[in-house]
Amino acid sequence: MKACVVSVFLFLLATNIFVEEVVAAGECGRTPIRSAAASLSPCLSAARNVRAKVPPLCCTKVGALIKTAPKCLCAVLLSPLAKQAGINPAIAITIAKRCNIRKRPAGKKCGRYVVP
């Protein structure tokens, strides 16, 4: 009986670890979307107002994210976290262009928005 309980426990533990690994491999890879969103905090004003100047640190962060995980940027912009922060995805999606990032995913869809 004890061996059966130990086997079930080990099976549940292994299953839980496997499920966590699968869940962790999202659009942002192993980086939790909350962390990816927090890294873009210098972009808040520019993501709310199309006329706001985009801070250089924001451009650096967006450029790095586009280079390493372009789908992550879209996932962050469309996330409930972005909505809670008052980010307008239609404006936020223009940040890469406003930063003059040449290798942005121009023409690609991000939800219902198209990257300029």
PDB file of N, CA, C and O in Angstrom, residues 27-103:
ATOM      1  N   GLU A  27       4.223  32.673 -25.527  1.00  0.00           N
ATOM      2  CA  GLU A  27       4.740  33.622 -26.515  1.00  0.00           C
ATOM      3  C   GLU A  27       6.037  34.282 -26.051  1.00  0.00           C
ATOM      4  O   GLU A  27       6.831  34.727 -26.866  1.00  0.00           O
ATOM      5  N   CYS A  28       6.225  34.380 -24.754  1.00  0.00           N
ATOM      6  CA  CYS A  28       7.424  35.021 -24.204  1.00  0.00           C
ATOM      7  C   CYS A  28       8.451  33.991 -23.752  1.00  0.00           C
ATOM      8  O   CYS A  28       9.335  34.299 -22.951  1.00  0.00           O
ATOM      9  N   GLY A  29       8.334  32.776 -24.239  1.00  0.00           N
ATOM     10  CA  GLY A  29       9.269  31.729 -23.841  1.00  0.00           C
ATOM     11  C   GLY A  29       9.114  31.406 -22.372  1.00  0.00           C
ATOM     12  O   GLY A  29       8.006  31.280 -21.877  1.00  0.00           O
ATOM     13  N   ARG A  30      10.207  31.334 -21.667  1.00  0.00           N
ATOM     14  CA  ARG A  30      10.164  31.023 -20.241  1.00  0.00           C
ATOM     15  C   ARG A  30       9.963  32.269 -19.383  1.00  0.00           C
ATOM     16  O   ARG A  30       9.830  32.175 -18.179  1.00  0.00           O
ATOM     17  N   THR A  31       9.960  33.430 -20.009  1.00  0.00           N
ATOM     18  CA  THR A  31       9.750  34.673 -19.271  1.00  0.00           C
ATOM     19  C   THR A  31       8.259  34.848 -19.015  1.00  0.00           C
ATOM     20  O   THR A  31       7.474  34.848 -19.962  1.00  0.00           O
ATOM     21  N   PRO A  32       7.854  34.986 -17.768  1.00  0.00           N
ATOM     22  CA  PRO A  32       6.434  35.231 -17.495  1.00  0.00           C
ATOM     23  C   PRO A  32       5.987  36.536 -18.161  1.00  0.00           C
ATOM     24  O   PRO A  32       6.749  37.510 -18.191  1.00  0.00           O
ATOM     25  N   ILE A  33       4.783  36.553 -18.678  1.00  0.00           N
ATOM     26  CA  ILE A  33       4.295  37.726 -19.386  1.00  0.00           C
ATOM     27  C   ILE A  33       4.294  38.944 -18.472  1.00  0.00           C
ATOM     28  O   ILE A  33       4.517  40.066 -18.901  1.00  0.00           O
ATOM     29  N   ARG A  34       4.096  38.729 -17.181  1.00  0.00           N
ATOM     30  CA  ARG A  34       4.123  39.833 -16.210  1.00  0.00           C
ATOM     31  C   ARG A  34       5.505  40.487 -16.188  1.00  0.00           C
ATOM     32  O   ARG A  34       5.618  41.713 -16.155  1.00  0.00           O
ATOM     33  N   SER A  35       6.556  39.682 -16.262  1.00  0.00           N
ATOM     34  CA  SER A  35       7.919  40.216 -16.275  1.00  0.00           C
ATOM     35  C   SER A  35       8.209  40.948 -17.584  1.00  0.00           C
ATOM     36  O   SER A  35       8.840  42.004 -17.585  1.00  0.00           O
ATOM     37  N   ALA A  36       7.745  40.373 -18.693  1.00  0.00           N
ATOM     38  CA  ALA A  36       7.938  41.029 -19.985  1.00  0.00           C
ATOM     39  C   ALA A  36       7.217  42.371 -20.006  1.00  0.00           C
ATOM     40  O   ALA A  36       7.754  43.367 -20.497  1.00  0.00           O
ATOM     41  N   ALA A  37       6.015  42.397 -19.451  1.00  0.00           N
ATOM     42  CA  ALA A  37       5.252  43.649 -19.396  1.00  0.00           C
ATOM     43  C   ALA A  37       5.957  44.670 -18.511  1.00  0.00           C
ATOM     44  O   ALA A  37       6.057  45.854 -18.861  1.00  0.00           O
ATOM     45  N   ALA A  38       6.478  44.226 -17.379  1.00  0.00           N
ATOM     46  CA  ALA A  38       7.178  45.135 -16.455  1.00  0.00           C
ATOM     47  C   ALA A  38       8.420  45.725 -17.115  1.00  0.00           C
ATOM     48  O   ALA A  38       8.751  46.892 -16.877  1.00  0.00           O
ATOM     49  N   SER A  39       9.078  44.954 -17.971  1.00  0.00           N
ATOM     50  CA  SER A  39      10.281  45.472 -18.633  1.00  0.00           C
ATOM     51  C   SER A  39       9.951  46.617 -19.591  1.00  0.00           C
ATOM     52  O   SER A  39      10.814  47.410 -19.934  1.00  0.00           O
ATOM     53  N   LEU A  40       8.684  46.692 -20.010  1.00  0.00           N
ATOM     54  CA  LEU A  40       8.254  47.746 -20.924  1.00  0.00           C
ATOM     55  C   LEU A  40       7.646  48.946 -20.205  1.00  0.00           C
ATOM     56  O   LEU A  40       7.061  49.821 -20.845  1.00  0.00           O
ATOM     57  N   SER A  41       7.813  49.019 -18.905  1.00  0.00           N
ATOM     58  CA  SER A  41       7.237  50.136 -18.137  1.00  0.00           C
ATOM     59  C   SER A  41       7.720  51.510 -18.608  1.00  0.00           C
ATOM     60  O   SER A  41       6.957  52.476 -18.515  1.00  0.00           O
ATOM     61  N   PRO A  42       8.945  51.661 -19.154  1.00  0.00           N
ATOM     62  CA  PRO A  42       9.330  52.978 -19.668  1.00  0.00           C
ATOM     63  C   PRO A  42       8.468  53.445 -20.849  1.00  0.00           C
ATOM     64  O   PRO A  42       8.525  54.601 -21.247  1.00  0.00           O
ATOM     65  N   CYS A  43       7.666  52.543 -21.392  1.00  0.00           N
ATOM     66  CA  CYS A  43       6.848  52.855 -22.570  1.00  0.00           C
ATOM     67  C   CYS A  43       5.424  53.282 -22.221  1.00  0.00           C
ATOM     68  O   CYS A  43       4.633  53.558 -23.142  1.00  0.00           O
ATOM     69  N   LEU A  44       5.081  53.316 -20.945  1.00  0.00           N
ATOM     70  CA  LEU A  44       3.687  53.550 -20.572  1.00  0.00           C
ATOM     71  C   LEU A  44       3.077  54.804 -21.189  1.00  0.00           C
ATOM     72  O   LEU A  44       1.998  54.752 -21.769  1.00  0.00           O
ATOM     73  N   SER A  45       3.743  55.934 -21.069  1.00  0.00           N
ATOM     74  CA  SER A  45       3.153  57.172 -21.596  1.00  0.00           C
ATOM     75  C   SER A  45       3.009  57.111 -23.115  1.00  0.00           C
ATOM     76  O   SER A  45       2.003  57.552 -23.677  1.00  0.00           O
ATOM     77  N   ALA A  46       3.986  56.533 -23.793  1.00  0.00           N
ATOM     78  CA  ALA A  46       3.945  56.417 -25.250  1.00  0.00           C
ATOM     79  C   ALA A  46       2.890  55.421 -25.711  1.00  0.00           C
ATOM     80  O   ALA A  46       2.384  55.524 -26.825  1.00  0.00           O
ATOM     81  N   ALA A  47       2.546  54.462 -24.858  1.00  0.00           N
ATOM     82  CA  ALA A  47       1.540  53.457 -25.205  1.00  0.00           C
ATOM     83  C   ALA A  47       0.119  53.968 -24.970  1.00  0.00           C
ATOM     84  O   ALA A  47      -0.838  53.362 -25.424  1.00  0.00           O
ATOM     85  N   ARG A  48       0.012  55.087 -24.270  1.00  0.00           N
ATOM     86  CA  ARG A  48      -1.297  55.676 -23.991  1.00  0.00           C
ATOM     87  C   ARG A  48      -1.610  56.868 -24.892  1.00  0.00           C
ATOM     88  O   ARG A  48      -2.765  57.214 -25.081  1.00  0.00           O
ATOM     89  N   ASN A  49      -0.554  57.514 -25.406  1.00  0.00           N
ATOM     90  CA  ASN A  49      -0.728  58.758 -26.151  1.00  0.00           C
ATOM     91  C   ASN A  49       0.186  58.746 -27.372  1.00  0.00           C
ATOM     92  O   ASN A  49       1.405  58.735 -27.244  1.00  0.00           O
ATOM     93  N   VAL A  50      -0.408  58.790 -28.550  1.00  0.00           N
ATOM     94  CA  VAL A  50       0.365  58.721 -29.789  1.00  0.00           C
ATOM     95  C   VAL A  50       1.271  59.940 -29.978  1.00  0.00           C
ATOM     96  O   VAL A  50       2.276  59.871 -30.683  1.00  0.00           O
ATOM     97  N   ARG A  51       0.949  61.043 -29.303  1.00  0.00           N
ATOM     98  CA  ARG A  51       1.773  62.257 -29.421  1.00  0.00           C
ATOM     99  C   ARG A  51       2.896  62.321 -28.383  1.00  0.00           C
ATOM    100  O   ARG A  51       3.751  63.208 -28.468  1.00  0.00           O
ATOM    101  N   ALA A  52       2.881  61.406 -27.435  1.00  0.00           N
ATOM    102  CA  ALA A  52       3.911  61.398 -26.398  1.00  0.00           C
ATOM    103  C   ALA A  52       5.248  60.988 -27.003  1.00  0.00           C
ATOM    104  O   ALA A  52       5.313  60.100 -27.852  1.00  0.00           O
ATOM    105  N   LYS A  53       6.306  61.639 -26.540  1.00  0.00           N
ATOM    106  CA  LYS A  53       7.653  61.281 -26.989  1.00  0.00           C
ATOM    107  C   LYS A  53       7.997  59.913 -26.411  1.00  0.00           C
ATOM    108  O   LYS A  53       7.740  59.644 -25.243  1.00  0.00           O
ATOM    109  N   VAL A  54       8.571  59.073 -27.244  1.00  0.00           N
ATOM    110  CA  VAL A  54       8.954  57.733 -26.788  1.00  0.00           C
ATOM    111  C   VAL A  54      10.331  57.824 -26.141  1.00  0.00           C
ATOM    112  O   VAL A  54      11.295  58.226 -26.796  1.00  0.00           O
ATOM    113  N   PRO A  55      10.439  57.465 -24.854  1.00  0.00           N
ATOM    114  CA  PRO A  55      11.748  57.536 -24.186  1.00  0.00           C
ATOM    115  C   PRO A  55      12.759  56.577 -24.822  1.00  0.00           C
ATOM    116  O   PRO A  55      12.392  55.477 -25.259  1.00  0.00           O
ATOM    117  N   PRO A  56      14.033  56.986 -24.878  1.00  0.00           N
ATOM    118  CA  PRO A  56      15.070  56.107 -25.451  1.00  0.00           C
ATOM    119  C   PRO A  56      15.117  54.728 -24.787  1.00  0.00           C
ATOM    120  O   PRO A  56      15.329  53.724 -25.476  1.00  0.00           O
ATOM    121  N   LEU A  57      14.904  54.665 -23.463  1.00  0.00           N
ATOM    122  CA  LEU A  57      14.934  53.370 -22.781  1.00  0.00           C
ATOM    123  C   LEU A  57      13.794  52.477 -23.272  1.00  0.00           C
ATOM    124  O   LEU A  57      13.968  51.268 -23.425  1.00  0.00           O
ATOM    125  N   CYS A  58      12.663  53.066 -23.567  1.00  0.00           N
ATOM    126  CA  CYS A  58      11.541  52.314 -24.128  1.00  0.00           C
ATOM    127  C   CYS A  58      11.948  51.726 -25.479  1.00  0.00           C
ATOM    128  O   CYS A  58      11.710  50.546 -25.752  1.00  0.00           O
ATOM    129  N   CYS A  59      12.545  52.553 -26.322  1.00  0.00           N
ATOM    130  CA  CYS A  59      12.977  52.081 -27.644  1.00  0.00           C
ATOM    131  C   CYS A  59      13.969  50.925 -27.522  1.00  0.00           C
ATOM    132  O   CYS A  59      13.888  49.943 -28.272  1.00  0.00           O
ATOM    133  N   THR A  60      14.869  51.024 -26.563  1.00  0.00           N
ATOM    134  CA  THR A  60      15.842  49.956 -26.334  1.00  0.00           C
ATOM    135  C   THR A  60      15.142  48.668 -25.935  1.00  0.00           C
ATOM    136  O   THR A  60      15.447  47.594 -26.463  1.00  0.00           O
ATOM    137  N   LYS A  61      14.190  48.773 -25.007  1.00  0.00           N
ATOM    138  CA  LYS A  61      13.468  47.592 -24.520  1.00  0.00           C
ATOM    139  C   LYS A  61      12.630  46.961 -25.635  1.00  0.00           C
ATOM    140  O   LYS A  61      12.624  45.745 -25.804  1.00  0.00           O
ATOM    141  N   VAL A  62      11.918  47.792 -26.393  1.00  0.00           N
ATOM    142  CA  VAL A  62      11.085  47.274 -27.484  1.00  0.00           C
ATOM    143  C   VAL A  62      11.960  46.628 -28.556  1.00  0.00           C
ATOM    144  O   VAL A  62      11.654  45.540 -29.044  1.00  0.00           O
ATOM    145  N   GLY A  63      13.066  47.270 -28.903  1.00  0.00           N
ATOM    146  CA  GLY A  63      13.985  46.705 -29.895  1.00  0.00           C
ATOM    147  C   GLY A  63      14.525  45.358 -29.467  1.00  0.00           C
ATOM    148  O   GLY A  63      14.590  44.421 -30.273  1.00  0.00           O
ATOM    149  N   ALA A  64      14.892  45.238 -28.209  1.00  0.00           N
ATOM    150  CA  ALA A  64      15.419  43.968 -27.693  1.00  0.00           C
ATOM    151  C   ALA A  64      14.345  42.882 -27.721  1.00  0.00           C
ATOM    152  O   ALA A  64      14.621  41.735 -28.089  1.00  0.00           O
ATOM    153  N   LEU A  65      13.119  43.253 -27.367  1.00  0.00           N
ATOM    154  CA  LEU A  65      12.042  42.278 -27.356  1.00  0.00           C
ATOM    155  C   LEU A  65      11.685  41.831 -28.774  1.00  0.00           C
ATOM    156  O   LEU A  65      11.449  40.651 -29.017  1.00  0.00           O
ATOM    157  N   ILE A  66      11.685  42.759 -29.706  1.00  0.00           N
ATOM    158  CA  ILE A  66      11.412  42.403 -31.109  1.00  0.00           C
ATOM    159  C   ILE A  66      12.493  41.463 -31.637  1.00  0.00           C
ATOM    160  O   ILE A  66      12.206  40.519 -32.364  1.00  0.00           O
ATOM    161  N   LYS A  67      13.718  41.720 -31.236  1.00  0.00           N
ATOM    162  CA  LYS A  67      14.844  40.895 -31.706  1.00  0.00           C
ATOM    163  C   LYS A  67      14.782  39.477 -31.129  1.00  0.00           C
ATOM    164  O   LYS A  67      15.033  38.505 -31.832  1.00  0.00           O
ATOM    165  N   THR A  68      14.430  39.356 -29.851  1.00  0.00           N
ATOM    166  CA  THR A  68      14.458  38.049 -29.199  1.00  0.00           C
ATOM    167  C   THR A  68      13.131  37.293 -29.254  1.00  0.00           C
ATOM    168  O   THR A  68      13.129  36.078 -29.367  1.00  0.00           O
ATOM    169  N   ALA A  69      12.010  38.022 -29.140  1.00  0.00           N
ATOM    170  CA  ALA A  69      10.699  37.359 -29.086  1.00  0.00           C
ATOM    171  C   ALA A  69       9.613  38.304 -29.591  1.00  0.00           C
ATOM    172  O   ALA A  69       8.842  38.844 -28.797  1.00  0.00           O
ATOM    173  N   PRO A  70       9.521  38.510 -30.900  1.00  0.00           N
ATOM    174  CA  PRO A  70       8.556  39.474 -31.429  1.00  0.00           C
ATOM    175  C   PRO A  70       7.101  39.166 -31.074  1.00  0.00           C
ATOM    176  O   PRO A  70       6.307  40.073 -30.860  1.00  0.00           O
ATOM    177  N   LYS A  71       6.755  37.898 -30.972  1.00  0.00           N
ATOM    178  CA  LYS A  71       5.382  37.534 -30.605  1.00  0.00           C
ATOM    179  C   LYS A  71       5.076  37.895 -29.162  1.00  0.00           C
ATOM    180  O   LYS A  71       3.932  38.116 -28.788  1.00  0.00           O
ATOM    181  N   CYS A  72       6.111  37.981 -28.346  1.00  0.00           N
ATOM    182  CA  CYS A  72       5.942  38.350 -26.946  1.00  0.00           C
ATOM    183  C   CYS A  72       5.443  39.786 -26.839  1.00  0.00           C
ATOM    184  O   CYS A  72       4.576  40.089 -26.014  1.00  0.00           O
ATOM    185  N   LEU A  73       5.970  40.670 -27.666  1.00  0.00           N
ATOM    186  CA  LEU A  73       5.541  42.067 -27.635  1.00  0.00           C
ATOM    187  C   LEU A  73       4.039  42.155 -27.905  1.00  0.00           C
ATOM    188  O   LEU A  73       3.312  42.845 -27.199  1.00  0.00           O
ATOM    189  N   CYS A  74       3.576  41.442 -28.883  1.00  0.00           N
ATOM    190  CA  CYS A  74       2.153  41.421 -29.206  1.00  0.00           C
ATOM    191  C   CYS A  74       1.355  40.846 -28.033  1.00  0.00           C
ATOM    192  O   CYS A  74       0.321  41.394 -27.651  1.00  0.00           O
ATOM    193  N   ALA A  75       1.838  39.764 -27.458  1.00  0.00           N
ATOM    194  CA  ALA A  75       1.140  39.145 -26.327  1.00  0.00           C
ATOM    195  C   ALA A  75       1.032  40.113 -25.156  1.00  0.00           C
ATOM    196  O   ALA A  75      -0.008  40.196 -24.501  1.00  0.00           O
ATOM    197  N   VAL A  76       2.087  40.866 -24.900  1.00  0.00           N
ATOM    198  CA  VAL A  76       2.061  41.848 -23.805  1.00  0.00           C
ATOM    199  C   VAL A  76       1.052  42.948 -24.117  1.00  0.00           C
ATOM    200  O   VAL A  76       0.249  43.315 -23.261  1.00  0.00           O
ATOM    201  N   LEU A  77       1.074  43.470 -25.338  1.00  0.00           N
ATOM    202  CA  LEU A  77       0.186  44.574 -25.704  1.00  0.00           C
ATOM    203  C   LEU A  77      -1.288  44.188 -25.644  1.00  0.00           C
ATOM    204  O   LEU A  77      -2.143  45.028 -25.398  1.00  0.00           O
ATOM    205  N   LEU A  78      -1.580  42.920 -25.876  1.00  0.00           N
ATOM    206  CA  LEU A  78      -2.965  42.457 -25.870  1.00  0.00           C
ATOM    207  C   LEU A  78      -3.372  41.802 -24.551  1.00  0.00           C
ATOM    208  O   LEU A  78      -4.501  41.352 -24.412  1.00  0.00           O
ATOM    209  N   SER A  79      -2.468  41.792 -23.589  1.00  0.00           N
ATOM    210  CA  SER A  79      -2.736  41.105 -22.323  1.00  0.00           C
ATOM    211  C   SER A  79      -3.672  41.901 -21.422  1.00  0.00           C
ATOM    212  O   SER A  79      -3.801  43.123 -21.550  1.00  0.00           O
ATOM    213  N   PRO A  80      -4.325  41.214 -20.487  1.00  0.00           N
ATOM    214  CA  PRO A  80      -5.147  41.906 -19.494  1.00  0.00           C
ATOM    215  C   PRO A  80      -4.324  42.901 -18.666  1.00  0.00           C
ATOM    216  O   PRO A  80      -4.837  43.927 -18.236  1.00  0.00           O
ATOM    217  N   LEU A  81      -3.042  42.604 -18.477  1.00  0.00           N
ATOM    218  CA  LEU A  81      -2.168  43.526 -17.731  1.00  0.00           C
ATOM    219  C   LEU A  81      -2.082  44.875 -18.439  1.00  0.00           C
ATOM    220  O   LEU A  81      -2.132  45.930 -17.801  1.00  0.00           O
ATOM    221  N   ALA A  82      -1.937  44.842 -19.762  1.00  0.00           N
ATOM    222  CA  ALA A  82      -1.852  46.083 -20.537  1.00  0.00           C
ATOM    223  C   ALA A  82      -3.155  46.857 -20.437  1.00  0.00           C
ATOM    224  O   ALA A  82      -3.156  48.080 -20.277  1.00  0.00           O
ATOM    225  N   LYS A  83      -4.249  46.134 -20.498  1.00  0.00           N
ATOM    226  CA  LYS A  83      -5.557  46.781 -20.393  1.00  0.00           C
ATOM    227  C   LYS A  83      -5.713  47.452 -19.031  1.00  0.00           C
ATOM    228  O   LYS A  83      -6.176  48.586 -18.933  1.00  0.00           O
ATOM    229  N   GLN A  84      -5.302  46.766 -17.984  1.00  0.00           N
ATOM    230  CA  GLN A  84      -5.371  47.317 -16.627  1.00  0.00           C
ATOM    231  C   GLN A  84      -4.503  48.558 -16.480  1.00  0.00           C
ATOM    232  O   GLN A  84      -4.827  49.461 -15.727  1.00  0.00           O
ATOM    233  N   ALA A  85      -3.405  48.610 -17.221  1.00  0.00           N
ATOM    234  CA  ALA A  85      -2.481  49.755 -17.151  1.00  0.00           C
ATOM    235  C   ALA A  85      -2.951  50.917 -18.025  1.00  0.00           C
ATOM    236  O   ALA A  85      -2.293  51.952 -18.081  1.00  0.00           O
ATOM    237  N   GLY A  86      -4.061  50.737 -18.724  1.00  0.00           N
ATOM    238  CA  GLY A  86      -4.588  51.804 -19.560  1.00  0.00           C
ATOM    239  C   GLY A  86      -3.896  51.940 -20.904  1.00  0.00           C
ATOM    240  O   GLY A  86      -3.955  52.982 -21.548  1.00  0.00           O
ATOM    241  N   ILE A  87      -3.247  50.872 -21.340  1.00  0.00           N
ATOM    242  CA  ILE A  87      -2.539  50.890 -22.616  1.00  0.00           C
ATOM    243  C   ILE A  87      -3.539  50.702 -23.752  1.00  0.00           C
ATOM    244  O   ILE A  87      -4.400  49.826 -23.699  1.00  0.00           O
ATOM    245  N   ASN A  88      -3.398  51.511 -24.773  1.00  0.00           N
ATOM    246  CA  ASN A  88      -4.222  51.405 -25.967  1.00  0.00           C
ATOM    247  C   ASN A  88      -3.415  50.620 -26.995  1.00  0.00           C
ATOM    248  O   ASN A  88      -2.419  51.125 -27.514  1.00  0.00           O
ATOM    249  N   PRO A  89      -3.807  49.373 -27.303  1.00  0.00           N
ATOM    250  CA  PRO A  89      -3.017  48.562 -28.232  1.00  0.00           C
ATOM    251  C   PRO A  89      -2.812  49.226 -29.594  1.00  0.00           C
ATOM    252  O   PRO A  89      -1.754  49.084 -30.195  1.00  0.00           O
ATOM    253  N   ALA A  90      -3.803  49.958 -30.077  1.00  0.00           N
ATOM    254  CA  ALA A  90      -3.673  50.629 -31.380  1.00  0.00           C
ATOM    255  C   ALA A  90      -2.569  51.674 -31.350  1.00  0.00           C
ATOM    256  O   ALA A  90      -1.903  51.909 -32.360  1.00  0.00           O
ATOM    257  N   ILE A  91      -2.343  52.294 -30.203  1.00  0.00           N
ATOM    258  CA  ILE A  91      -1.264  53.275 -30.055  1.00  0.00           C
ATOM    259  C   ILE A  91       0.049  52.562 -29.740  1.00  0.00           C
ATOM    260  O   ILE A  91       1.087  52.869 -30.319  1.00  0.00           O
ATOM    261  N   ALA A  92      -0.003  51.604 -28.841  1.00  0.00           N
ATOM    262  CA  ALA A  92       1.211  50.898 -28.415  1.00  0.00           C
ATOM    263  C   ALA A  92       1.896  50.186 -29.580  1.00  0.00           C
ATOM    264  O   ALA A  92       3.121  50.125 -29.639  1.00  0.00           O
ATOM    265  N   ILE A  93       1.102  49.703 -30.512  1.00  0.00           N
ATOM    266  CA  ILE A  93       1.663  48.975 -31.642  1.00  0.00           C
ATOM    267  C   ILE A  93       2.507  49.884 -32.543  1.00  0.00           C
ATOM    268  O   ILE A  93       3.327  49.417 -33.326  1.00  0.00           O
ATOM    269  N   THR A  94       2.353  51.205 -32.402  1.00  0.00           N
ATOM    270  CA  THR A  94       3.119  52.162 -33.218  1.00  0.00           C
ATOM    271  C   THR A  94       4.477  52.520 -32.613  1.00  0.00           C
ATOM    272  O   THR A  94       5.260  53.218 -33.253  1.00  0.00           O
ATOM    273  N   ILE A  95       4.749  52.062 -31.409  1.00  0.00           N
ATOM    274  CA  ILE A  95       5.986  52.456 -30.724  1.00  0.00           C
ATOM    275  C   ILE A  95       7.230  52.070 -31.515  1.00  0.00           C
ATOM    276  O   ILE A  95       8.157  52.867 -31.645  1.00  0.00           O
ATOM    277  N   ALA A  96       7.271  50.866 -32.061  1.00  0.00           N
ATOM    278  CA  ALA A  96       8.460  50.435 -32.815  1.00  0.00           C
ATOM    279  C   ALA A  96       8.728  51.373 -33.988  1.00  0.00           C
ATOM    280  O   ALA A  96       9.880  51.738 -34.255  1.00  0.00           O
ATOM    281  N   LYS A  97       7.686  51.793 -34.669  1.00  0.00           N
ATOM    282  CA  LYS A  97       7.861  52.725 -35.790  1.00  0.00           C
ATOM    283  C   LYS A  97       8.301  54.088 -35.272  1.00  0.00           C
ATOM    284  O   LYS A  97       9.183  54.730 -35.860  1.00  0.00           O
ATOM    285  N   ARG A  98       7.703  54.541 -34.181  1.00  0.00           N
ATOM    286  CA  ARG A  98       8.064  55.827 -33.601  1.00  0.00           C
ATOM    287  C   ARG A  98       9.498  55.831 -33.089  1.00  0.00           C
ATOM    288  O   ARG A  98      10.127  56.884 -32.995  1.00  0.00           O
ATOM    289  N   CYS A  99      10.020  54.652 -32.780  1.00  0.00           N
ATOM    290  CA  CYS A  99      11.423  54.513 -32.355  1.00  0.00           C
ATOM    291  C   CYS A  99      12.368  54.335 -33.543  1.00  0.00           C
ATOM    292  O   CYS A  99      13.574  54.177 -33.354  1.00  0.00           O
ATOM    293  N   ASN A 100      11.817  54.297 -34.739  1.00  0.00           N
ATOM    294  CA  ASN A 100      12.603  54.056 -35.956  1.00  0.00           C
ATOM    295  C   ASN A 100      13.327  52.715 -35.935  1.00  0.00           C
ATOM    296  O   ASN A 100      14.462  52.597 -36.406  1.00  0.00           O
ATOM    297  N   ILE A 101      12.667  51.707 -35.377  1.00  0.00           N
ATOM    298  CA  ILE A 101      13.232  50.358 -35.376  1.00  0.00           C
ATOM    299  C   ILE A 101      12.967  49.767 -36.754  1.00  0.00           C
ATOM    300  O   ILE A 101      11.821  49.575 -37.137  1.00  0.00           O
ATOM    301  N   ARG A 102      14.024  49.521 -37.477  1.00  0.00           N
ATOM    302  CA  ARG A 102      13.890  49.079 -38.868  1.00  0.00           C
ATOM    303  C   ARG A 102      13.448  47.637 -39.001  1.00  0.00           C
ATOM    304  O   ARG A 102      12.715  47.290 -39.909  1.00  0.00           O
ATOM    305  N   LYS A 103      13.908  46.777 -38.119  1.00  0.00           N
ATOM    306  CA  LYS A 103      13.583  45.355 -38.230  1.00  0.00           C
ATOM    307  C   LYS A 103      12.360  45.005 -37.387  1.00  0.00           C
ATOM    308  O   LYS A 103      12.325  43.984 -36.730  1.00  0.00           O
TER     309      LYS A 103
END
